[in-house]
Coordinates of C-alpha atoms and ligand atoms in Angstrom, one line a residue:
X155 CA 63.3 -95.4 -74.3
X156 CA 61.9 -92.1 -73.5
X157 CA 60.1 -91.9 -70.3
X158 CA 63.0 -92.9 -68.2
X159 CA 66.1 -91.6 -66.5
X160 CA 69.8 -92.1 -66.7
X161 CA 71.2 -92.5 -63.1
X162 CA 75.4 -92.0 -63.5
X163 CA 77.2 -93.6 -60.1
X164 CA 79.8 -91.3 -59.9
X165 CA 81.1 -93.9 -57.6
X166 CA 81.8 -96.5 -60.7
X167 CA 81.0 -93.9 -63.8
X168 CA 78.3 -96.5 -64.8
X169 CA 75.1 -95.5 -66.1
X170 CA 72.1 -96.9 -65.8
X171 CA 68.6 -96.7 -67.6
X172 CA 65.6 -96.6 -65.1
X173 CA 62.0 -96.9 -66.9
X174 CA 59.5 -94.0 -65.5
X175 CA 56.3 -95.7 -65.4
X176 CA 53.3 -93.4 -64.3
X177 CA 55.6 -91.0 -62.6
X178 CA 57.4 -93.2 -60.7
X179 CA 60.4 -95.4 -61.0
X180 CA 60.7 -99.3 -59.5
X181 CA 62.6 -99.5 -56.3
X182 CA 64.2 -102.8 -57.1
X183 CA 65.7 -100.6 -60.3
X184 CA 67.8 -99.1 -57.8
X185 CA 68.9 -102.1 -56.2
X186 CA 71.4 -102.9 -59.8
X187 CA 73.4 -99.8 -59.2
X188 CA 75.5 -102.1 -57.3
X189 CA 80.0 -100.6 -56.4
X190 CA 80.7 -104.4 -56.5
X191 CA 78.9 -108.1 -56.7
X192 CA 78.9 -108.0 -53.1
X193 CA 76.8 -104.8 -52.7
X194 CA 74.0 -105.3 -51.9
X195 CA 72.6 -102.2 -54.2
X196 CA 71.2 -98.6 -54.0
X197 CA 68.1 -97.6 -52.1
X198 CA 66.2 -95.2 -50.5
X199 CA 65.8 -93.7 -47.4
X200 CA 62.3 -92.5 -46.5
X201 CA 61.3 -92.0 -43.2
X202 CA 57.5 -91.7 -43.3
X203 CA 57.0 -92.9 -46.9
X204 CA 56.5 -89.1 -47.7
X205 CA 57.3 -89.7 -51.3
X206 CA 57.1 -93.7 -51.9
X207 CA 54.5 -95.3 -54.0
X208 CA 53.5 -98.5 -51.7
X209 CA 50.8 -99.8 -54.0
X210 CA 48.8 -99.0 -56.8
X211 CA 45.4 -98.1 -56.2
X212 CA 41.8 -97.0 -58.3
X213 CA 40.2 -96.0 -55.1
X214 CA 40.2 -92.4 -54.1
X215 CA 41.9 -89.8 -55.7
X216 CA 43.5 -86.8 -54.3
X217 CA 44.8 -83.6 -55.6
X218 CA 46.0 -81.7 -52.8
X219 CA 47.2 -78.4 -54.7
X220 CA 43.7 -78.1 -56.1
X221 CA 41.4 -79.0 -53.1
X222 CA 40.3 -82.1 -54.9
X223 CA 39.3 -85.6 -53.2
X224 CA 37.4 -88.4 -55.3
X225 CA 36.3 -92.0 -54.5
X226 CA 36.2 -94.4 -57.4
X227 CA 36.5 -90.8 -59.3
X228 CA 33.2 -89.4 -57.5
X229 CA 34.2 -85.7 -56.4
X230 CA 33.2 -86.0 -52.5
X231 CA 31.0 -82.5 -52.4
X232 CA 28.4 -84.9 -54.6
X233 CA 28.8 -88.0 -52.6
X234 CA 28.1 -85.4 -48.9
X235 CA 25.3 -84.1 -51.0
X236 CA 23.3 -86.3 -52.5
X237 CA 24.6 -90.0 -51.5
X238 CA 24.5 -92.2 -48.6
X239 CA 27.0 -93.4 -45.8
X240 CA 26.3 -97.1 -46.8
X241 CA 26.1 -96.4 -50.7
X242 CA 29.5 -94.5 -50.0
X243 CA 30.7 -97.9 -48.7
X244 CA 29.9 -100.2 -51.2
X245 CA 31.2 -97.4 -54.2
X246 CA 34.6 -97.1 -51.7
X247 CA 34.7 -101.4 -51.4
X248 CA 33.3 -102.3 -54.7
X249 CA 34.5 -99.7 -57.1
X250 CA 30.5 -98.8 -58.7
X251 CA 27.6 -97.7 -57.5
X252 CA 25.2 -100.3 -56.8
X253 CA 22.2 -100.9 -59.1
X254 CA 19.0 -100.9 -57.1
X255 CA 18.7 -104.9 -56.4
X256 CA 22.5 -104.5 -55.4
X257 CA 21.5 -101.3 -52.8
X258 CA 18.6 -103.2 -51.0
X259 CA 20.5 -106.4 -50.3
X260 CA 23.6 -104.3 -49.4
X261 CA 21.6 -102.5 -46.7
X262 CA 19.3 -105.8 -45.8
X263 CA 22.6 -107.8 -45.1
X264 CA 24.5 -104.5 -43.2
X265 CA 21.2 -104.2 -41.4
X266 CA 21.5 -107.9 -40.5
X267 CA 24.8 -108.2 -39.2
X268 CA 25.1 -105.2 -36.6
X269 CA 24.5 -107.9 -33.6
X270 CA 27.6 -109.4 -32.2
X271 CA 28.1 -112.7 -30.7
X272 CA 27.3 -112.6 -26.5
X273 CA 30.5 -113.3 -25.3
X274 CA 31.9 -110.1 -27.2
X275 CA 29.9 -108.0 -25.0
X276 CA 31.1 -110.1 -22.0
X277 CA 34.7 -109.2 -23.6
X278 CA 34.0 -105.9 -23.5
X279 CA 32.3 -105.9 -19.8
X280 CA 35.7 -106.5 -18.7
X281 CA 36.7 -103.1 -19.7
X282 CA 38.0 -101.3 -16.6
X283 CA 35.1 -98.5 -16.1
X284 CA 37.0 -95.9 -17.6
X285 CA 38.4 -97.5 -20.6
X286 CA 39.0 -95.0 -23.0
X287 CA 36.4 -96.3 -26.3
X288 CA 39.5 -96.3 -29.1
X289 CA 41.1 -98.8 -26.8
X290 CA 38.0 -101.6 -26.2
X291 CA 36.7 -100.8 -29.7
X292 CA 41.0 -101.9 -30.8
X293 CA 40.9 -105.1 -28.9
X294 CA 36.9 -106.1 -29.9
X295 CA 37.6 -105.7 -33.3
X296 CA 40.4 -107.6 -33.1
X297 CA 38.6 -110.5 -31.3
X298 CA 36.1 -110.6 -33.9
X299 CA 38.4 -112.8 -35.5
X300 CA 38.2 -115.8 -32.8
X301 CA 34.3 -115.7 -33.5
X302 CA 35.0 -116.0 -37.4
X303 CA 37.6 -117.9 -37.7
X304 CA 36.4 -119.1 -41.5
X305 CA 37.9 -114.9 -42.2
X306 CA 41.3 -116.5 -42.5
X307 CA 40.1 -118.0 -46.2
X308 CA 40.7 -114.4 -47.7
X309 CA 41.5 -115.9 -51.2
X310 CA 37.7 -116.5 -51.3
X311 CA 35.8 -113.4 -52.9
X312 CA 32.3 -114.5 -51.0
X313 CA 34.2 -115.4 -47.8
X314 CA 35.8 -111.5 -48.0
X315 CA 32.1 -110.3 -48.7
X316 CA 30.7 -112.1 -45.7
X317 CA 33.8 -110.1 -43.7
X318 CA 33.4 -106.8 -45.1
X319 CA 29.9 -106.8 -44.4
X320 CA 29.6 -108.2 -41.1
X321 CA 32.7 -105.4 -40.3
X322 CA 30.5 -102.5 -41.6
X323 CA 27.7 -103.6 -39.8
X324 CA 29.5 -104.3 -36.4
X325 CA 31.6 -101.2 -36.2
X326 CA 28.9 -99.0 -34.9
X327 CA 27.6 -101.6 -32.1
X328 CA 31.2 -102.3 -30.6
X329 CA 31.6 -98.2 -30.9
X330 CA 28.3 -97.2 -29.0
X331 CA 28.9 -100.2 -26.0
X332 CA 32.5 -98.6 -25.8
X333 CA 30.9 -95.4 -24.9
X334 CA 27.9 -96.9 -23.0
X335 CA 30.6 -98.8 -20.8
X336 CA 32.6 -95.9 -20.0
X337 CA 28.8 -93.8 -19.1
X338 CA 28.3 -96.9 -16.9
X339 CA 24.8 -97.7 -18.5
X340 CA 23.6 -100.9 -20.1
X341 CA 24.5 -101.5 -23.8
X342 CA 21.6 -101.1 -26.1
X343 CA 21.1 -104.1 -29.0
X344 CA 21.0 -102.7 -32.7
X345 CA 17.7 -101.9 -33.9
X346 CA 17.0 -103.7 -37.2
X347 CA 14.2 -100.9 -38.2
X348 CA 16.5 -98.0 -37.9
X349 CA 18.7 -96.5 -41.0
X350 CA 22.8 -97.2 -40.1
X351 CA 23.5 -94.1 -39.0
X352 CA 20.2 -93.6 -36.8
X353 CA 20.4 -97.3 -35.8
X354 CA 24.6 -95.9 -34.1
X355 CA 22.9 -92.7 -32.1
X356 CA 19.9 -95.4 -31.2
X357 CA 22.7 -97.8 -29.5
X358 CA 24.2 -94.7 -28.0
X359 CA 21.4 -92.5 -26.4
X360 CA 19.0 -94.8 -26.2
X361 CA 17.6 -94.9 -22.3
X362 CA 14.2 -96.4 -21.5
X363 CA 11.8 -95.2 -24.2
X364 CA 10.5 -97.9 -26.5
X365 CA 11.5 -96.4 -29.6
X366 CA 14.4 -94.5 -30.5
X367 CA 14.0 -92.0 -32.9
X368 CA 16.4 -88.4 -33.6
X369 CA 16.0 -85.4 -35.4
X370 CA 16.3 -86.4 -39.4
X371 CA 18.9 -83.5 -39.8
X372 CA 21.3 -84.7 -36.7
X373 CA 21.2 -88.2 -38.5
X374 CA 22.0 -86.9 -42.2
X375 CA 24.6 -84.8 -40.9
X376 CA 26.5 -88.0 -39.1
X377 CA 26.2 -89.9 -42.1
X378 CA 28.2 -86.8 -44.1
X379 CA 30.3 -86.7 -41.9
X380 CA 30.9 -90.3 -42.1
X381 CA 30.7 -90.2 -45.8
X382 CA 33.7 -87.4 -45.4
X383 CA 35.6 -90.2 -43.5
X384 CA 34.9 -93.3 -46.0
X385 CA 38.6 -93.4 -47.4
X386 CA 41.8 -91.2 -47.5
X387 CA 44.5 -93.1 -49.5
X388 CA 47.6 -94.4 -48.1
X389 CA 47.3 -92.3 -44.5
X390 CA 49.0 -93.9 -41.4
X391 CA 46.0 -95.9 -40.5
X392 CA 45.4 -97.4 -43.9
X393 CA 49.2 -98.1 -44.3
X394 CA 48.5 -100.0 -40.9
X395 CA 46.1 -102.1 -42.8
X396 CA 47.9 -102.9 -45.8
X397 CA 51.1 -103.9 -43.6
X398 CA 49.7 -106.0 -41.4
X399 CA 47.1 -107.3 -44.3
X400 CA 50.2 -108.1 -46.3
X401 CA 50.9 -111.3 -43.8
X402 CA 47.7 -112.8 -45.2
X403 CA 45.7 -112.6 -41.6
X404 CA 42.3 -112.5 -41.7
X405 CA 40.6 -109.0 -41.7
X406 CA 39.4 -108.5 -38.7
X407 CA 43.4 -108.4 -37.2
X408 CA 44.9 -106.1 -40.2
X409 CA 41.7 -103.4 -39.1
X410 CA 42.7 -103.7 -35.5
X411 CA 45.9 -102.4 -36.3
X412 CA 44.3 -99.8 -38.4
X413 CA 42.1 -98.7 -35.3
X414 CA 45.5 -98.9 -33.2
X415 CA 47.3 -96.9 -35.7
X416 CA 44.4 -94.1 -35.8
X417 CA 44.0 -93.9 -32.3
X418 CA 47.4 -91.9 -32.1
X419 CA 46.7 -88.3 -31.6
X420 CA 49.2 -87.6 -35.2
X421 CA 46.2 -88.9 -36.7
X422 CA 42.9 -89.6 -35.6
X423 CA 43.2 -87.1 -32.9
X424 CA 43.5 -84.0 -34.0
X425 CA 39.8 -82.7 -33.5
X426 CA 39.7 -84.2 -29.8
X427 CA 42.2 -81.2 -29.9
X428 CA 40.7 -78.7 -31.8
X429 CA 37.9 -78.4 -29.2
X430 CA 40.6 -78.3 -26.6
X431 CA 42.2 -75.5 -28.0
X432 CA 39.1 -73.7 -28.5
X433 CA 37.9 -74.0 -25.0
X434 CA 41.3 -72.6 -24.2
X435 CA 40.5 -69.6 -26.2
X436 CA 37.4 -69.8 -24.6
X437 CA 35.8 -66.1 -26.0
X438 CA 36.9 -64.1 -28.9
X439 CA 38.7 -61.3 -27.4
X440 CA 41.6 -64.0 -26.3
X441 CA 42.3 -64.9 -29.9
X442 CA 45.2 -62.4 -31.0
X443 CA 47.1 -63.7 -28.2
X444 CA 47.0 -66.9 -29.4
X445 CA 47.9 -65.9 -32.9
X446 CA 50.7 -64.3 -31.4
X447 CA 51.6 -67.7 -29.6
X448 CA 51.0 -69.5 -33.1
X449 CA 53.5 -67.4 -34.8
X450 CA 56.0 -67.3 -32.3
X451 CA 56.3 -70.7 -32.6
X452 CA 55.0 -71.8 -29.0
X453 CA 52.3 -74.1 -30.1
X454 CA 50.4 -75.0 -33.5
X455 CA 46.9 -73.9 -34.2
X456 CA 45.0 -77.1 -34.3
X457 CA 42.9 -77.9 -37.3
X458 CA 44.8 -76.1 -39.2
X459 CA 47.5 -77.3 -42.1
X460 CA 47.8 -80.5 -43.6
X461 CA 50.6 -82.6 -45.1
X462 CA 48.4 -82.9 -48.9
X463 CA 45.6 -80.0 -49.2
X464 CA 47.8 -77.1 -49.8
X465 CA 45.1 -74.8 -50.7
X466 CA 41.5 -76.3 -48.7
X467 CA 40.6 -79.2 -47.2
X468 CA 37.6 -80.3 -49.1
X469 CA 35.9 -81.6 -46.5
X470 CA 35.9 -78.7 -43.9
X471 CA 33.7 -76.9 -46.5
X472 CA 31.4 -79.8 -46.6
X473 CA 31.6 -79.7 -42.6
X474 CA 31.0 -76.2 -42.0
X475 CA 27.4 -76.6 -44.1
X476 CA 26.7 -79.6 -41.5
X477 CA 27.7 -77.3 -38.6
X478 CA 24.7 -75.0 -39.5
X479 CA 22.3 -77.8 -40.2
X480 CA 23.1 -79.7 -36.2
X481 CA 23.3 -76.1 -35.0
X482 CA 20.0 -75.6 -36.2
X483 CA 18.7 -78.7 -34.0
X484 CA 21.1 -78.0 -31.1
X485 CA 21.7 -74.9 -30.9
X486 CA 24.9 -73.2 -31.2
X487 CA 27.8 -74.4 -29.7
X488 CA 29.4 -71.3 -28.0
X489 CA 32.4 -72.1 -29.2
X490 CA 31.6 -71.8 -33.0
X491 CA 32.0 -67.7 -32.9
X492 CA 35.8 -68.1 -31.3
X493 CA 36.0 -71.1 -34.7
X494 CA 34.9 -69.0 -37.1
X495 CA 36.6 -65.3 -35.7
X496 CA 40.3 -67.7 -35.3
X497 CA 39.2 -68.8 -39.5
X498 CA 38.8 -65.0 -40.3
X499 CA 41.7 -63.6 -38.4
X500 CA 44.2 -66.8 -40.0
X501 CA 43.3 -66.6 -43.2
X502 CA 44.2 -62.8 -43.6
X503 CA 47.2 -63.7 -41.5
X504 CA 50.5 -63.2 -43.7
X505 CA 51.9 -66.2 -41.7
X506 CA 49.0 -68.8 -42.7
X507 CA 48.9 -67.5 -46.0
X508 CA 52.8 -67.7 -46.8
X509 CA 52.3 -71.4 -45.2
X510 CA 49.4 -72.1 -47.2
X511 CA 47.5 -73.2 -44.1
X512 CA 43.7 -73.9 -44.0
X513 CA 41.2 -75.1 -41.9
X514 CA 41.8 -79.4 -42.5
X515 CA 38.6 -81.6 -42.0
X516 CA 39.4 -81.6 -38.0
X517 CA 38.6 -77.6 -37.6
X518 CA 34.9 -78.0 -36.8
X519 CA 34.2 -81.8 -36.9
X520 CA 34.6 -81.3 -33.2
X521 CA 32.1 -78.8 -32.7
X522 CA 29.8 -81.2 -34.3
X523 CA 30.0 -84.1 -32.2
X524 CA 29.8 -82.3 -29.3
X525 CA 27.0 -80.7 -29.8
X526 CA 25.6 -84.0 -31.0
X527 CA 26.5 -84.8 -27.5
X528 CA 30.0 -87.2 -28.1
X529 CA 32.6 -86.5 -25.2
X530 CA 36.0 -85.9 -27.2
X531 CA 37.1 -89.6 -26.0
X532 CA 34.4 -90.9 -29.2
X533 CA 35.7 -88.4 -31.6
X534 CA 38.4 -91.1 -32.7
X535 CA 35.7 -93.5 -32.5
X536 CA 33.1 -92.4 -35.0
X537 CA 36.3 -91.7 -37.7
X538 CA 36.8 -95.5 -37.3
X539 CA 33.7 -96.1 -38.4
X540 CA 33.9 -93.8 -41.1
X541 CA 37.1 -95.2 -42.4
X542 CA 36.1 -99.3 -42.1
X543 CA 34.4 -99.2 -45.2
X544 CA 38.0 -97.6 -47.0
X545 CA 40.3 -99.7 -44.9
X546 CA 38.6 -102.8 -46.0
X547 CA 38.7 -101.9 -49.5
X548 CA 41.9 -100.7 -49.5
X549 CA 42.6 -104.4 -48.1
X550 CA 40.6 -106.5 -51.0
X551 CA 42.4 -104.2 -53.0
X552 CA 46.0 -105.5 -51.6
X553 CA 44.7 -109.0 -51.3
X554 CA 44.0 -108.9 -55.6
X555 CA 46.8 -107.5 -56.6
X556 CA 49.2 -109.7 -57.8
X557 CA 52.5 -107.1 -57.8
X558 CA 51.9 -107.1 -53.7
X559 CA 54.4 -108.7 -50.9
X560 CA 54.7 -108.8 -47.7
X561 CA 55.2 -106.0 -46.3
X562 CA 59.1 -105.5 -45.1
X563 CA 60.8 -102.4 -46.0
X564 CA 65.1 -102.4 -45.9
X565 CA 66.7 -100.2 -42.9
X566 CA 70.1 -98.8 -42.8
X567 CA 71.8 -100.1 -40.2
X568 CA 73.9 -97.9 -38.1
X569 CA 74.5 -100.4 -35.0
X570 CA 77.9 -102.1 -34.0
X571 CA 79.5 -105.2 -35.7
X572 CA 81.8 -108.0 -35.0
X573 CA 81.4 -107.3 -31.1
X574 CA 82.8 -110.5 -29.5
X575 CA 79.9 -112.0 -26.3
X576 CA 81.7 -111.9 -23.0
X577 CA 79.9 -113.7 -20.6
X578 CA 78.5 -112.0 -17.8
X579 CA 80.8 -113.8 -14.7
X580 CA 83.6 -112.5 -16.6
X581 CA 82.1 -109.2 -17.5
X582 CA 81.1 -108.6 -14.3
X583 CA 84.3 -110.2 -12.7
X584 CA 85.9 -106.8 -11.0
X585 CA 82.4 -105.3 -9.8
Ligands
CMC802 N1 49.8 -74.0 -36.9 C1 50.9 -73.2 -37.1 N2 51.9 -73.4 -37.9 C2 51.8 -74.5 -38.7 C3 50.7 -75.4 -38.6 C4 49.6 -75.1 -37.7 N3 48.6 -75.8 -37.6 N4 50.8 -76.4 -39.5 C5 52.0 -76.1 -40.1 N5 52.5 -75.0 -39.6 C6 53.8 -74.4 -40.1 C7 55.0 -75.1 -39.6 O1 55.4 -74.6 -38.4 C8 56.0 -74.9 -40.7 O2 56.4 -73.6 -40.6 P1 58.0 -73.2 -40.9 O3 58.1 -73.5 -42.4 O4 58.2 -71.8 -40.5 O5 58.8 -74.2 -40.1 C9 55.1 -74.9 -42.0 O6 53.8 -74.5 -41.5 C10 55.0 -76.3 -42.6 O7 54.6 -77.2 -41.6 P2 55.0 -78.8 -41.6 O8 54.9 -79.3 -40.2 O9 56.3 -79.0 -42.4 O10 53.8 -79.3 -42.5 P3 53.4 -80.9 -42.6 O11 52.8 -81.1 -43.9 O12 54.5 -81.8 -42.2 O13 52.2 -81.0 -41.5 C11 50.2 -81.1 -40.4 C12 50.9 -81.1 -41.7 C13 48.7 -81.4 -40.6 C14 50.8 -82.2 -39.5 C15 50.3 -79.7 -39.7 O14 49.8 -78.8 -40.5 C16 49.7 -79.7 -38.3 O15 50.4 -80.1 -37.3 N6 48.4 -79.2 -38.2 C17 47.8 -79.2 -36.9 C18 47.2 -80.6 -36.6 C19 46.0 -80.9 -37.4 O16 45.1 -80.2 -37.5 N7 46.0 -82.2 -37.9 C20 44.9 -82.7 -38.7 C21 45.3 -83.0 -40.1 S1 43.8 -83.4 -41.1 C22 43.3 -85.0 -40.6 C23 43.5 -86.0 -41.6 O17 43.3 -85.8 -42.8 O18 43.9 -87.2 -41.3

């Protein structure tokens, strides 16, 4: 056998032959190098998964050295350019890109799901008025599945379609009421004649005019930037999916936890900061301050860094191009000069450079959104419906493959042992 590795226990002196199988060994492998019968067997320790293989996966490929991110092998600066948020989806859940008759009844039956059932926006009435969104749009989605409860038959492949679609379609509708609820305006029904992405700024600006429409250019840049969201691989929220996917439940309940686990500001939060820390800076003469601040180690310049791209982020080049194209429309936000001067200024900065720290996918996302008029609250909001498409795929995926489990990693437990129960009169006997 060449492609594997000896292991010698230096405890025992026994060797032991572990097969390398696309650069990776088996965990279980490690469970025979065993000091006696009763051990229970070697593992590892891997806080964070930061270098375990949970599954196996064909959906998006990332090289982080070389600034490269594919779906389904489709390089992501073609996919912002010339593709579509909902063709995106189907590529991302299906793993090709639809033929035409495929495309057209993909969008008809997206199109023809965004309504929810009445009693979901009674549920989400009940939202105290200042609710933040990530939290109502958590617990709706997660109530979908008492208004579907057929979801829970995920061995069928229609019965997932009917899922998958209906989740696509309903994302943006329980995302624009949670940010309608906390404006304290009425929620606005989906239009059937509006595009996905229009039909989403429709159900969130829409006052009393008969017909919604918005600038062409404001709608193609959300749907890039929602194409730039469609899938990461195995980040915190996805892992979220998979776990909680892994105990069979329907759906609807493994992307609740997804939204849960994106809603923490380690993840899906970091350009809610960004435009904090930029209105903090708040002119361009304040920046080598901060720097200074940066590199002495008092805080972290947000948007910046991130655990794979060691080189660029992909997707804030992509961004950046979308920043000119809303700025255009909007005008420029103020804050884009400090952006761009704090880019300049870090990326000749011997400390950034050393660090390999660039601008991530968060840097100007944020400028975006607000100038499309988002309160930073939503920012987490319209990732989430971004990502759906990629969490559920990432879910059939799990739910296919035949070498998954349940989810249940080991621990190493460092509590007590053989403690003897003392019950409390006698514990507490001399108090
Ligand atoms: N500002 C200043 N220093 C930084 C930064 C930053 N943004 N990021 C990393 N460093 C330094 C860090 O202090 C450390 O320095 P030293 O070696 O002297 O101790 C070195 O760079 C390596 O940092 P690390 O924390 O070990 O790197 P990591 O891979 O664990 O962290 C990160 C990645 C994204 C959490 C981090 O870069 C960070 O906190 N960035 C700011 C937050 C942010 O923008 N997050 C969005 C990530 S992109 C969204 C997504 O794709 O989901």
């Amino acid at each position: 056998m060449t492609d594997s590795l000896t292991i010698r226990d230096n405890r025992t002196g026994a060797e032991y032959e572990v097969a390398i199988t696309d650069g990776a060994i088996k965990a279980a492998d490690l469970g025979k190098i065993k000091t006696s019968d009763d051990d229970p067997g070697l593992c590892t320790y891997d806080p964070g998964f930061t270098n375990t293989a949970s599954c196996k996966s064909a959906i998006t490929y990332i090289d982080g050295d070389k600034g490269i991110l594919e779906y389904r092998g489709y390089p992501i600066e073609q996919l912002a350019e010339k593709s579509t948020f909902l063709e995106v989806a189907y590529l991302v859940v299906y793993g090709e890109l639809p033929t035409k008759e495929q495309y057209e009844s993909w969008v008809h039956e997206i199109t023809y799901h965004t309504f929810v059932h009445e009693n979901v926006k009674g549920l989400m009435q009940g939202f105290r008025y200042d609710a933040h969104p990530m939290g109502m749009l958590m617990a709706s989605v997660g109530a979908l599945s008492t208004f579907y409860p057929d979801a829970r038959n995920i061995a069928d492949a229609d019965n997932r379609h009917m899922q998958i679609v209906r989740m696509i379609a309903k994302m943006p509708t329980l995302g624009a009421w949670s940010f309608r609820h906390a404006q304290g305006k009425p929620y606005v029904y989906p239009d059937n004649e509006l595009s996905y992405t229009e039909n989403f700024l429709a159900m969130l600006f829409k006052m009393s005019e008969l017909k919604f429409s918005a600038d062409p250019r404001l709608v193609r840049a959300l749907d890039v930037l929602l194409i730039l969201h469609a899938d990461h691989e195995q980040n915190c929220s996805t892992n979220a999916v998979r776990s909680v996917g892994s105990s069979q439940v329907d759906p609807y309940s493994a992307v609740a936890a997804g939204v849960g686990a994106l809603y923490g500001p380690l993840h899906g939060g970091a350009n809610e900061a960004v435009l904090r820390m930029l209105k903090r800076i708040g002119s361009v003469e304040n920046i080598p301050a901060f720097i200074e601040g940066v590199k002495a180690g008092n805080e972290r310049l947000m948007g910046f860094g991130h655990r794979v791209y060691k080189n660029f982020d992909p997707r804030a080049k992509i961004i950046k191009k979308a920043c000119d194209d809303v700025f255009e429309v909007t005008g420029v936000n103020p804050l884009l000069q400090v952006a761009q001067e704090l880019e300049r200024i870090a990326l000749e900065d011997e400390y950034f450079v050393k660090r390999k720290l660039y601008p991530n996918v968060d840097f100007y996302s944020g400028l975006i959104y607000e100038a499309l008029q988002f309160p930073p609250e939503m920012f987490t909001v319209l990732f989430a419906i971004g990502r759906t498409p990629g969490w559920l795929a990432q879910w059939q995926e799990l739910i296919m493959d035949k070498e998954q489990k349940i989810a249940r990693p080991k621990q190493i437990y460092t509590g007590d042992r053989t403690l003897t129960f003392v019950p409390r009169e006698e514990r507490w006997a001399d108090a």
